Amino acid sequence: MDYLDGLEALLAGDPERARKRLTPVVEIDPENLGARLALGEALYELDNPAEAHRQHIEAHQVFQAESPSVHLSLSKDLRMAGEHGDAMRHLDKAIEKRPRDEKLLQESWSLREEMGRFEEAFAAGQLLFSKKGSDVHRRRLAQTAAKAGESALRLGKNKDARDWFQKALHLDPENLASRRGSLMLDPAELEAAARYLPEAALLAGVEIATKQAHPERLESKLLSLFPEAECPRCGASRRIENAGPCPACESRQMPTFAGHQGLGRFEDPEALLDEIEENRGWFERLAQRCAAGEPEAKAEIREASGKAVLPLLVVYLAEESGSGREALALLLIELGDRHPEELLSARTWMKESRNKVLDFITGTPNLDRELGVLFRRLGPPALPAFQELLDHGVGLEDPGLRELVIDYFVGLGSLESFEKLAPRYSPVEIVRHLNRVPAMDLVPLIQQMPEGSSFLRDAILMDPNLDHDEALVEALARCDDESVPRFRELWEKAGPSRDLLTGLVALLGRESHVATRARNLLRDHVQDALQFLVAAYADPATANTALPLLEDLLQNTGRDSVRELVRVFGSSPSFSDDRCIQLLAGLPEEAIPEIQAAYENQISLLGKIQSVLFRGRHPRRCLIRALENNPSPRAQEAIQGLARSENDAELGSLIREVLRKKKEGRS
């Protein structure tokens, strides 16, 4: 049973529960291969890769397990440790047995790309694309083909490079690397290309192999694009094909450009070429300028659209909290709404490129938890992309992606859309993730709780494991009057929790219509809320507007409130004494015996230690005053009874004085 529970927890994205269930299974039955592999996966998710690898090694070496799952797990371990050759060996063994397994193909694609074996990576990716066929896989396959072309170009294999670039462009006509590579291979096409591709002439100036090794060549190619360059020393024309000295004065100062004052000197030719190519480096620079508050940078990122998402996300995650990070967040949300597939692809790329061990050592925050904040702020334009994920389930085996999908539908705040999660998610999985979401992010969704039975109410809000009473209370405060009975019905069925009652008591200090709602609901549960009502009534920080509502609720409890009110009195006077004395005095006659019993310490509420404290003079003095202020004859009888039993001279004198005043008042 523990084995099945552990597997269910792992599939539902709860690695901690999976670990607890699977550990005893492996201890009792060490040869249970499925349990050992699942335990290894759970340990990975809990950032314990060393222990995960130990489980996989034992499965392979000790128990001679040769299944594809074992080899896949070992391959991931070795890849993370940087042992790519051994990782590929284990992976190939697994693929021999299951040549069309999607997980194996995905890992083979990523691993071979990481090793620079792009042709082999393309073959694995092509098999996966034939099974999946999504736009995300198509664009990624184009990127792999472009990398294979660039690799061939570096080796001087121009024909192979041309073939790879054509494959990439066939998959994705917008693939910039392949467009650039094709132009480099056929300079004769530059003039024609410039008519429909404004940046073509500049793209041709990029040589991948020489960009870093020969910066002076890079500068010379830039210079050749600007014939109006002139020498800053003598003003001579610098229509040249290299960055050599001025032919007139032999100055080696960098040229300036009369018609391009904004361009100035080539102080950073690599940055300039990044701008020309509009590559990731350029967009990261733009994102940094945007975080610094430059409106021009923001406009350029907006214009770049989807291709700016990944670099923008990289800078956002590296940025410290503050106005700069929020500016980047707003841009990411805007672009994510327009290009949700690019945002999902960027997340996949970052997930694959991160090192779990290094993240754990350096304390890097969980990527998906950080992205969840952004995904909850996306709007309706992104809905088709997330709906497609739900409809086809592609990628939803990834626990992190599953959580992000929940984040999106929660943030959307649409009841109709949220309930579409039901076919793909269990209530347990949704509730577990909602407990990690800030309470206020749930309020707009809870406000839409419909009348009667619904997935939101019955499966989610009534789940006892949902730890978000604060969100329920705030939703009650914000909803319209017609929705209030739905909250009453919910709490009648589920029962009020401690946090819920505390939250309702706090609402008594809000706007009048909100306070009235809270009071009406508290009347239904006043006995359960009694201690919280008294605590709020005795609190000097409680708003004055809440006091009449608290008095009304407490007076309606009659004798039951005496025990809690008596606990307010300490061994010395306090701010709340007079307030509680007046409330005790205003209770109906049926409460007087309780006050008298409290005085005589005959109730069992206070234990032996507390009873010693209770016999302090101040609490009894407060009770005498409460009885004094009660005009009923029954109160006077109670005081007379106290006079007969009180042995303390000071308190006895006070009681006699109270009786004398009451007698004089009657006469």
XYZ file of C-alpha atoms in Angstrom:
667
model
C 0.000 0.000 0.000
C 2.874 2.356 0.851
C 4.391 1.635 -2.574
C 1.247 2.689 -4.432
C 0.772 5.726 -2.168
C 4.387 6.705 -2.818
C 4.014 6.453 -6.589
C 0.789 8.458 -6.463
C 2.470 11.157 -4.380
C 5.419 11.324 -6.795
C 3.140 11.649 -9.822
C 1.113 14.294 -7.989
C 4.254 16.374 -7.386
C 4.663 15.715 -3.640
C 8.218 14.309 -3.330
C 8.327 14.629 0.474
C 5.277 12.399 0.964
C 6.655 10.042 -1.711
C 9.957 9.772 0.203
C 8.172 8.969 3.469
C 6.073 6.247 1.816
C 8.806 4.683 -0.331
C 11.698 4.614 2.177
C 10.167 1.833 4.328
C 9.203 -0.093 1.171
C 12.848 -0.144 0.012
C 14.059 -1.057 3.515
C 11.640 -3.990 3.773
C 12.041 -5.124 0.139
C 15.460 -3.956 -1.149
C 14.927 -5.706 -4.500
C 11.769 -3.725 -5.296
C 13.222 -1.970 -8.330
C 10.199 0.244 -8.981
C 10.189 1.557 -5.416
C 13.946 2.200 -5.506
C 13.752 4.167 -8.761
C 10.739 6.163 -7.570
C 12.553 6.926 -4.306
C 15.527 8.163 -6.327
C 13.262 10.512 -8.316
C 11.699 11.817 -5.092
C 15.150 12.475 -3.618
C 16.103 14.396 -6.780
C 13.063 16.621 -6.367
C 14.051 17.181 -2.722
C 17.509 18.395 -3.844
C 19.347 15.323 -2.567
C 21.076 14.130 -5.775
C 23.830 12.208 -3.987
C 21.353 9.917 -2.204
C 19.304 9.620 -5.398
C 22.400 8.442 -7.281
C 23.136 5.884 -4.541
C 19.684 4.359 -5.015
C 20.204 4.133 -8.773
C 23.703 2.622 -8.446
C 22.431 -0.042 -6.040
C 19.590 -0.875 -8.424
C 22.094 -1.346 -11.255
C 25.150 -2.888 -9.600
C 23.842 -4.707 -6.522
C 20.571 -6.010 -7.935
C 21.773 -6.284 -11.558
C 18.866 -4.206 -12.841
C 19.191 -3.488 -16.565
C 15.860 -1.851 -17.317
C 15.703 1.353 -19.406
C 14.422 3.243 -16.344
C 17.576 2.401 -14.384
C 19.867 3.457 -17.231
C 17.908 6.693 -17.711
C 18.243 7.544 -14.018
C 21.966 6.764 -14.033
C 22.401 8.855 -17.179
C 20.812 11.861 -15.475
C 23.045 11.372 -12.427
C 26.208 11.240 -14.542
C 25.146 14.175 -16.700
C 24.656 16.308 -13.617
C 28.111 15.277 -12.403
C 29.636 16.299 -15.764
C 30.417 12.724 -16.864
C 28.768 13.090 -20.261
C 30.432 10.094 -21.932
C 29.266 7.626 -19.280
C 25.869 9.326 -19.240
C 25.470 8.761 -22.968
C 26.550 5.119 -22.647
C 23.782 4.389 -20.139
C 21.286 6.353 -22.180
C 22.097 4.456 -25.372
C 21.555 1.151 -23.554
C 18.092 2.314 -22.558
C 17.267 3.524 -26.089
C 18.278 0.141 -27.547
C 15.395 -1.416 -25.617
C 12.891 1.412 -26.082
C 13.857 3.341 -29.214
C 10.705 5.504 -29.249
C 10.344 6.232 -25.533
C 9.621 9.976 -25.202
C 11.553 10.515 -21.953
C 14.605 8.742 -23.357
C 14.484 10.728 -26.597
C 14.094 14.002 -24.684
C 17.128 13.202 -22.528
C 19.154 12.049 -25.558
C 18.327 15.269 -27.398
C 19.374 17.478 -24.484
C 22.492 15.485 -23.598
C 23.851 15.354 -27.142
C 23.234 19.066 -27.641
C 25.094 19.735 -24.414
C 28.011 17.655 -25.741
C 28.052 19.507 -29.077
C 26.930 16.405 -31.002
C 24.252 18.333 -32.828
C 23.642 15.888 -35.686
C 22.878 13.085 -33.238
C 20.790 15.477 -31.137
C 18.799 16.416 -34.235
C 18.058 12.743 -34.943
C 16.712 12.237 -31.411
C 14.755 15.479 -31.586
C 13.278 14.524 -34.945
C 11.932 11.271 -33.519
C 10.392 13.147 -30.606
C 8.957 15.796 -32.933
C 7.329 13.079 -35.040
C 5.515 11.916 -31.891
C 4.721 15.325 -30.370
C 4.533 17.718 -33.316
C 4.138 20.859 -31.173
C 5.366 24.336 -32.148
C 7.702 24.325 -29.151
C 9.439 21.151 -30.361
C 9.517 22.428 -33.955
C 11.308 25.656 -32.965
C 13.711 23.815 -30.721
C 14.488 21.327 -33.503
C 15.240 24.283 -35.788
C 17.658 25.630 -33.178
C 19.437 22.266 -33.048
C 19.742 22.214 -36.847
C 21.114 25.774 -36.803
C 23.718 24.756 -34.210
C 24.738 21.832 -36.420
C 25.133 24.286 -39.323
C 27.241 26.676 -37.254
C 29.423 23.765 -36.127
C 29.941 22.650 -39.736
C 30.734 26.232 -40.732
C 33.484 26.456 -38.130
C 35.037 23.311 -39.585
C 34.898 24.704 -43.116
C 32.251 22.191 -44.246
C 30.219 24.749 -46.148
C 28.034 22.283 -48.036
C 26.995 20.512 -44.809
C 26.430 23.877 -43.144
C 24.162 25.006 -45.992
C 22.105 21.810 -45.721
C 21.650 22.240 -41.977
C 20.654 25.899 -42.304
C 18.062 24.946 -44.917
C 16.651 22.279 -42.606
C 16.413 24.835 -39.812
C 14.672 27.399 -42.022
C 12.258 24.755 -43.269
C 11.259 24.104 -39.636
C 11.295 27.759 -38.561
C 11.624 30.474 -41.246
C 12.271 33.036 -38.488
C 15.338 31.270 -37.111
C 17.875 34.099 -37.007
C 21.005 31.939 -36.740
C 20.137 30.057 -39.939
C 19.235 33.216 -41.843
C 22.557 34.709 -40.855
C 24.473 31.538 -41.713
C 22.823 31.253 -45.145
C 23.790 34.840 -46.016
C 27.365 34.252 -44.919
C 27.614 31.247 -47.242
C 26.299 33.166 -50.245
C 27.463 36.839 -50.184
C 26.093 37.330 -53.720
C 22.623 37.225 -52.207
C 23.307 40.167 -49.897
C 22.148 42.907 -52.258
C 18.862 41.143 -53.009
C 18.357 40.183 -49.376
C 18.806 43.773 -48.233
C 15.633 44.752 -50.110
C 13.417 42.619 -47.884
C 15.656 42.071 -44.859
C 16.948 45.431 -43.551
C 19.498 43.874 -41.253
C 20.849 41.479 -43.895
C 23.873 43.606 -44.792
C 24.796 43.803 -41.156
C 24.131 40.125 -40.484
C 26.638 39.229 -43.165
C 29.319 41.034 -41.220
C 29.261 38.433 -38.480
C 31.776 35.616 -38.544
C 30.958 33.110 -35.842
C 34.425 31.617 -35.761
C 36.276 34.928 -35.587
C 33.970 36.964 -33.375
C 35.875 36.319 -30.162
C 39.261 35.263 -31.533
C 39.765 38.281 -33.829
C 37.955 41.385 -32.525
C 39.929 43.594 -34.929
C 38.382 41.750 -37.884
C 34.975 42.231 -36.359
C 35.639 45.989 -36.142
C 36.839 46.142 -39.735
C 33.653 44.519 -40.978
C 31.645 47.075 -39.051
C 33.713 49.893 -40.578
C 33.068 48.617 -44.075
C 29.358 49.165 -43.533
C 29.820 52.898 -42.905
C 31.703 54.529 -45.821
C 31.258 58.011 -44.293
C 33.665 57.212 -41.457
C 36.358 59.829 -40.916
C 39.560 60.168 -38.917
C 38.940 62.030 -35.615
C 42.447 63.535 -35.791
C 42.711 64.909 -39.349
C 39.167 64.529 -40.700
C 40.296 62.418 -43.667
C 37.829 60.000 -45.188
C 38.171 56.485 -43.820
C 36.465 54.493 -46.573
C 38.483 51.403 -45.810
C 38.095 47.663 -45.503
C 40.031 47.261 -42.271
C 40.655 48.959 -38.967
C 44.263 49.945 -39.734
C 45.844 53.396 -39.255
C 44.572 56.500 -41.054
C 46.257 56.655 -44.522
C 46.589 60.459 -44.196
C 48.041 60.935 -40.692
C 48.656 57.347 -39.582
C 46.526 57.896 -36.482
C 45.289 54.718 -34.864
C 42.345 56.394 -33.124
C 38.996 54.779 -33.807
C 37.056 56.520 -36.614
C 33.952 58.621 -36.026
C 30.915 58.895 -38.290
C 29.552 62.229 -39.317
C 26.146 60.872 -40.255
C 25.862 58.616 -37.211
C 26.564 60.827 -34.214
C 24.524 58.535 -32.025
C 26.769 55.635 -32.952
C 29.986 57.430 -32.011
C 33.082 55.309 -31.776
C 33.277 51.548 -31.803
C 34.134 51.371 -28.129
C 32.412 47.976 -27.800
C 32.140 46.340 -31.234
C 30.819 43.073 -29.768
C 27.940 44.902 -28.086
C 27.218 46.690 -31.356
C 27.075 43.413 -33.262
C 24.802 41.983 -30.562
C 22.470 44.860 -31.343
C 22.753 44.238 -35.088
C 21.952 40.548 -34.640
C 19.327 41.224 -31.963
C 20.653 38.208 -30.104
C 20.293 37.185 -26.479
C 23.223 39.337 -25.354
C 21.577 42.426 -26.846
C 18.228 41.763 -25.194
C 19.882 41.121 -21.860
C 21.541 44.546 -22.145
C 18.165 46.059 -23.005
C 16.585 44.344 -19.997
C 19.271 45.737 -17.695
C 18.649 49.228 -19.085
C 14.925 48.714 -18.611
C 15.491 47.765 -14.959
C 17.479 50.987 -14.617
C 14.420 52.935 -15.799
C 15.189 53.707 -19.459
C 11.876 54.023 -21.381
C 13.629 53.598 -24.759
C 14.847 50.148 -23.720
C 11.314 49.143 -22.744
C 9.988 50.239 -26.136
C 12.650 48.203 -27.970
C 11.835 45.084 -25.936
C 8.134 45.494 -26.711
C 8.937 45.810 -30.403
C 11.116 42.690 -30.320
C 8.157 40.731 -28.949
C 8.548 36.976 -28.325
C 12.273 36.628 -28.979
C 13.017 38.921 -26.028
C 11.264 36.662 -23.486
C 14.178 34.353 -22.599
C 16.850 37.058 -22.088
C 14.311 39.197 -20.254
C 13.540 36.278 -17.940
C 17.249 35.634 -17.315
C 17.807 39.235 -16.195
C 14.556 39.276 -14.177
C 15.617 36.247 -12.123
C 19.044 37.766 -11.460
C 17.642 41.169 -10.450
C 17.280 42.094 -6.782
C 13.776 42.882 -5.551
C 12.711 46.479 -6.099
C 11.320 48.796 -8.747
C 13.702 47.486 -11.428
C 12.564 43.898 -10.948
C 8.924 44.943 -10.995
C 9.476 46.826 -14.268
C 10.904 43.641 -15.788
C 8.018 41.613 -14.359
C 5.457 43.885 -16.013
C 7.235 43.514 -19.351
C 7.406 39.737 -18.991
C 3.692 39.592 -18.204
C 2.917 41.750 -21.235
C 5.055 39.615 -23.554
C 3.887 36.397 -21.860
C 0.269 37.285 -22.607
C 1.139 37.826 -26.267
C 3.573 34.913 -26.585
C 2.850 32.335 -23.849
C 4.577 29.592 -25.839
C 7.826 31.591 -25.733
C 7.492 31.983 -21.957
C 6.934 28.242 -21.550
C 9.886 27.514 -23.854
C 12.086 29.902 -21.870
C 11.105 28.106 -18.676
C 12.002 24.734 -20.260
C 15.370 26.039 -21.433
C 16.225 27.449 -18.012
C 15.082 24.274 -16.276
C 17.300 22.138 -18.473
C 20.299 24.450 -18.217
C 20.241 24.739 -14.435
C 22.359 22.498 -12.242
C 20.312 21.190 -9.317
C 23.363 20.397 -7.222
C 24.837 23.867 -7.759
C 21.479 25.522 -7.086
C 21.201 23.609 -3.833
C 24.729 24.535 -2.731
C 24.327 28.215 -3.592
C 20.800 28.478 -2.214
C 19.303 29.525 -5.559
C 15.510 29.860 -5.236
C 13.291 27.244 -6.847
C 12.790 28.326 -10.472
C 9.148 27.272 -10.749
C 8.204 28.947 -7.463
C 9.659 32.204 -8.764
C 7.930 31.800 -12.109
C 4.652 31.044 -10.356
C 4.464 34.695 -9.280
C 4.586 35.735 -12.952
C 2.233 33.023 -14.196
C -0.430 34.090 -11.690
C -0.318 37.571 -13.224
C -0.846 36.467 -16.826
C -4.212 37.291 -18.368
C -6.870 35.826 -20.706
C -4.790 36.283 -23.922
C -2.529 33.423 -22.773
C -5.468 31.053 -22.154
C -5.307 29.132 -25.494
C -1.734 28.003 -24.822
C -2.559 26.723 -21.337
C -5.796 25.181 -22.536
C -3.786 23.238 -25.115
C -1.571 21.917 -22.321
C -4.638 20.684 -20.463
C -6.266 19.235 -23.568
C -3.263 17.237 -24.758
C -1.277 16.802 -21.545
C 2.037 17.382 -23.357
C 4.724 18.025 -20.746
C 2.385 17.645 -17.767
C 4.467 14.784 -16.455
C 6.770 17.565 -15.228
C 5.664 18.408 -11.622
C 6.947 21.971 -11.891
C 4.989 22.641 -15.081
C 1.869 21.151 -13.483
C 2.174 23.664 -10.658
C 2.649 26.546 -13.091
C -0.537 25.572 -14.927
C -2.407 25.704 -11.604
C -0.789 29.081 -10.927
C -2.056 30.426 -14.236
C -5.651 29.310 -13.734
C -5.679 30.603 -10.152
C -4.352 33.986 -11.240
C -6.843 34.151 -14.089
C -9.581 34.341 -11.478
C -12.141 32.702 -13.773
C -14.340 30.042 -12.164
C -15.157 28.472 -15.528
C -11.480 28.200 -16.478
C -10.366 26.973 -13.042
C -12.793 24.068 -13.110
C -11.116 22.839 -16.319
C -8.304 21.606 -14.059
C -10.575 18.862 -12.699
C -9.973 16.268 -15.481
C -6.151 16.531 -15.218
C -5.590 17.185 -11.492
C -6.703 15.572 -8.266
C -8.136 17.872 -5.553
C -5.291 16.781 -3.267
C -2.670 18.023 -5.746
C -4.462 21.348 -6.281
C -4.947 21.966 -2.548
C -1.322 21.110 -1.822
C -0.135 23.700 -4.343
C -2.677 26.330 -3.282
C -1.242 26.161 0.231
C 2.023 27.492 -1.250
C 0.274 30.400 -2.993
C -0.120 33.741 -1.145
C -3.616 33.971 0.334
C -4.491 37.225 -1.388
C -3.836 35.679 -4.814
C -6.737 33.288 -4.213
C -9.303 35.930 -3.245
C -10.607 36.838 -6.770
C -11.243 33.161 -7.512
C -12.943 32.422 -4.164
C -15.195 35.457 -4.640
C -16.727 33.636 -7.609
C -17.823 30.603 -5.571
C -21.136 29.645 -7.167
C -24.373 28.763 -5.437
C -24.755 25.081 -4.659
C -22.355 22.268 -5.445
C -19.200 22.946 -7.492
C -15.660 21.641 -7.939
C -14.281 24.799 -6.312
C -16.474 24.564 -3.230
C -16.842 20.835 -2.636
C -13.421 19.564 -3.738
C -11.177 22.521 -2.879
C -12.629 24.965 -0.344
C -14.147 22.249 1.861
C -10.921 20.244 1.945
C -9.711 20.310 5.595
C -6.098 20.487 4.359
C -6.650 23.864 2.666
C -4.799 26.333 4.854
C -6.190 29.593 3.511
C -8.891 30.860 5.847
C -7.405 34.334 5.445
C -8.322 34.218 1.751
C -11.861 33.019 2.534
C -12.384 35.863 5.002
C -11.080 38.467 2.557
C -13.274 37.053 -0.207
C -16.282 37.440 2.111
C -15.296 41.071 2.709
C -15.036 41.825 -1.013
C -17.983 39.852 -2.415
C -21.406 41.289 -3.202
C -24.371 40.872 -0.840
C -25.891 38.084 -2.929
C -22.835 35.896 -2.383
C -22.798 36.077 1.438
C -25.253 33.145 1.922
C -22.844 30.945 -0.090
C -20.117 31.549 2.494
C -22.572 30.775 5.323
C -23.507 27.512 3.623
C -19.834 26.630 3.106
C -19.011 27.120 6.800
C -22.111 25.266 7.926
C -20.932 22.250 5.940
C -17.186 22.463 6.643
C -17.301 23.936 10.155
C -15.410 27.056 11.243
C -11.700 26.775 11.984
C -9.751 28.742 14.552
C -8.156 30.958 11.888
C -11.507 31.539 10.228
C -13.124 32.706 13.469
C -10.148 34.955 14.213
C -10.457 36.443 10.730
C -14.198 37.076 11.107
C -13.610 38.824 14.435
C -11.012 41.040 12.728
C -13.609 42.008 10.089
C -15.722 43.654 12.806
C -13.321 46.600 12.589
C -13.713 47.055 8.809
C -16.292 49.063 6.817
C -19.803 48.959 8.251
C -21.285 46.604 5.633
C -18.341 44.198 6.010
C -18.539 44.334 9.816
C -22.271 43.594 9.695
C -21.637 40.520 7.514
C -19.036 39.266 9.958
C -21.303 39.830 12.975
C -24.168 37.936 11.346
C -21.922 34.975 10.547
C -20.369 35.008 14.025
C -23.818 34.762 15.587
C -24.100 31.319 14.006
C -20.844 30.232 15.681
C -20.691 32.495 18.720
C -19.863 29.696 21.181
C -16.911 28.564 19.071
C -15.740 32.155 18.683
C -16.180 33.200 22.317
C -12.503 33.312 23.313
C -11.615 35.284 20.162
C -14.453 37.767 20.770
C -13.309 38.409 24.339
C -9.666 38.725 23.266
C -10.663 41.341 20.668
C -12.905 43.171 23.146
C -10.089 43.396 25.689
C -7.480 44.450 23.112
C -6.713 48.201 23.313
C -5.873 48.154 19.578
C -9.411 47.119 18.595
C -11.175 49.804 16.561
C -13.856 51.757 18.435
C -16.345 50.961 15.665
C -15.990 47.248 16.456
C -16.733 47.533 20.194
C -20.566 47.825 19.942
C -20.657 44.749 17.680
C -18.447 42.786 20.073
C -20.622 43.820 23.041
C -23.739 42.728 21.193
C -22.284 39.289 20.420
C -20.916 38.744 23.933
C -24.119 39.853 25.690
C -26.090 37.398 23.601
C -23.963 34.547 24.981
C -25.213 35.285 28.521
C -23.579 33.289 31.289
C -21.230 31.491 28.860
C -19.124 34.625 28.374
C -18.387 35.032 32.089
C -15.588 32.484 32.158
C -13.719 34.147 29.294
C -14.281 37.694 30.605
C -12.978 36.780 34.061
C -9.709 35.616 32.469
C -9.076 39.202 31.325
C -8.486 40.420 34.892
C -4.878 40.132 35.971
C -3.147 40.713 39.277
C -2.966 44.480 38.632
C -5.174 47.041 36.843
C -5.133 47.163 33.021
C -6.619 49.190 30.182
C -9.432 46.726 29.523
C -10.678 46.308 33.111
C -13.366 49.015 33.016
C -14.616 47.845 29.623
C -15.000 44.223 30.776
C -16.542 45.233 34.123
C -19.244 47.175 32.299
C -19.904 44.230 29.999
C -20.218 41.826 32.947
C -22.573 44.274 34.660
C -24.774 44.383 31.578
C -25.193 40.609 31.273
C -28.654 39.156 32.013
C -29.550 37.937 35.521
C -28.785 34.326 34.595
C -25.079 35.252 34.485
C -24.940 36.455 38.114
C -24.456 32.988 39.664
C -21.543 32.456 37.271
C -19.963 35.727 38.437
C -20.444 34.724 42.063
C -19.022 31.271 41.385
C -16.040 32.806 39.657
C -15.458 34.980 42.695
C -15.545 32.021 45.033
C -13.296 30.086 42.685
C -15.710 27.186 42.467
C -15.555 26.807 38.687
C -13.099 24.300 37.249
C -11.781 26.535 34.445
C -8.711 27.538 36.458
C -6.306 24.849 37.591
C -4.506 24.676 40.889
C -1.758 27.094 39.929
C -4.160 29.519 38.303
C -6.472 29.389 41.295
C -3.707 30.747 43.489
C -3.240 33.643 41.067
C -6.976 34.121 40.801
C -7.298 34.666 44.522
C -5.415 37.898 44.073
C -7.370 40.886 45.227
C -7.613 42.741 41.929
C -9.682 40.171 39.972
C -12.146 39.873 42.884
C -12.295 43.628 43.197
C -13.308 43.823 39.511
C -16.061 41.238 40.038
C -17.409 43.160 43.029
C -17.618 46.282 40.866
C -19.429 44.318 38.142
C -22.043 43.144 40.643
C -22.263 46.655 42.093
C -23.139 48.087 38.656
C -25.838 45.470 38.040
C -29.128 46.959 39.319
C -30.971 43.647 39.753
C -31.939 42.330 43.226
C -30.213 39.105 42.371
C -26.910 40.978 42.092
C -27.398 42.371 45.602
C -28.084 38.893 46.946
C -24.833 37.717 45.351
C -22.892 40.534 47.011
C -24.396 39.629 50.380
C -23.296 36.052 49.837
C -19.764 37.239 49.096
C -19.769 39.295 52.297
C -20.455 36.169 54.358
C -17.653 34.159 52.770
C -14.900 36.784 52.270
C -12.083 36.549 54.843
C -9.864 39.263 53.344
C -10.266 42.396 55.456
C -9.703 44.826 52.583
C -12.134 43.089 50.238
C -14.629 42.572 53.061
C -14.567 46.317 53.707
C -15.146 47.004 49.980
C -18.149 44.648 49.914
C -19.719 46.287 52.967
C -19.225 49.711 51.350
C -20.968 48.489 48.170
C -23.875 47.113 50.190
C -24.182 50.395 52.086
C -24.360 52.382 48.816
C -26.968 50.039 47.407
C -29.043 50.363 50.574
C -28.799 54.150 50.438
C -29.752 54.055 46.789
C -32.957 52.197 47.528
C -33.893 54.567 50.347
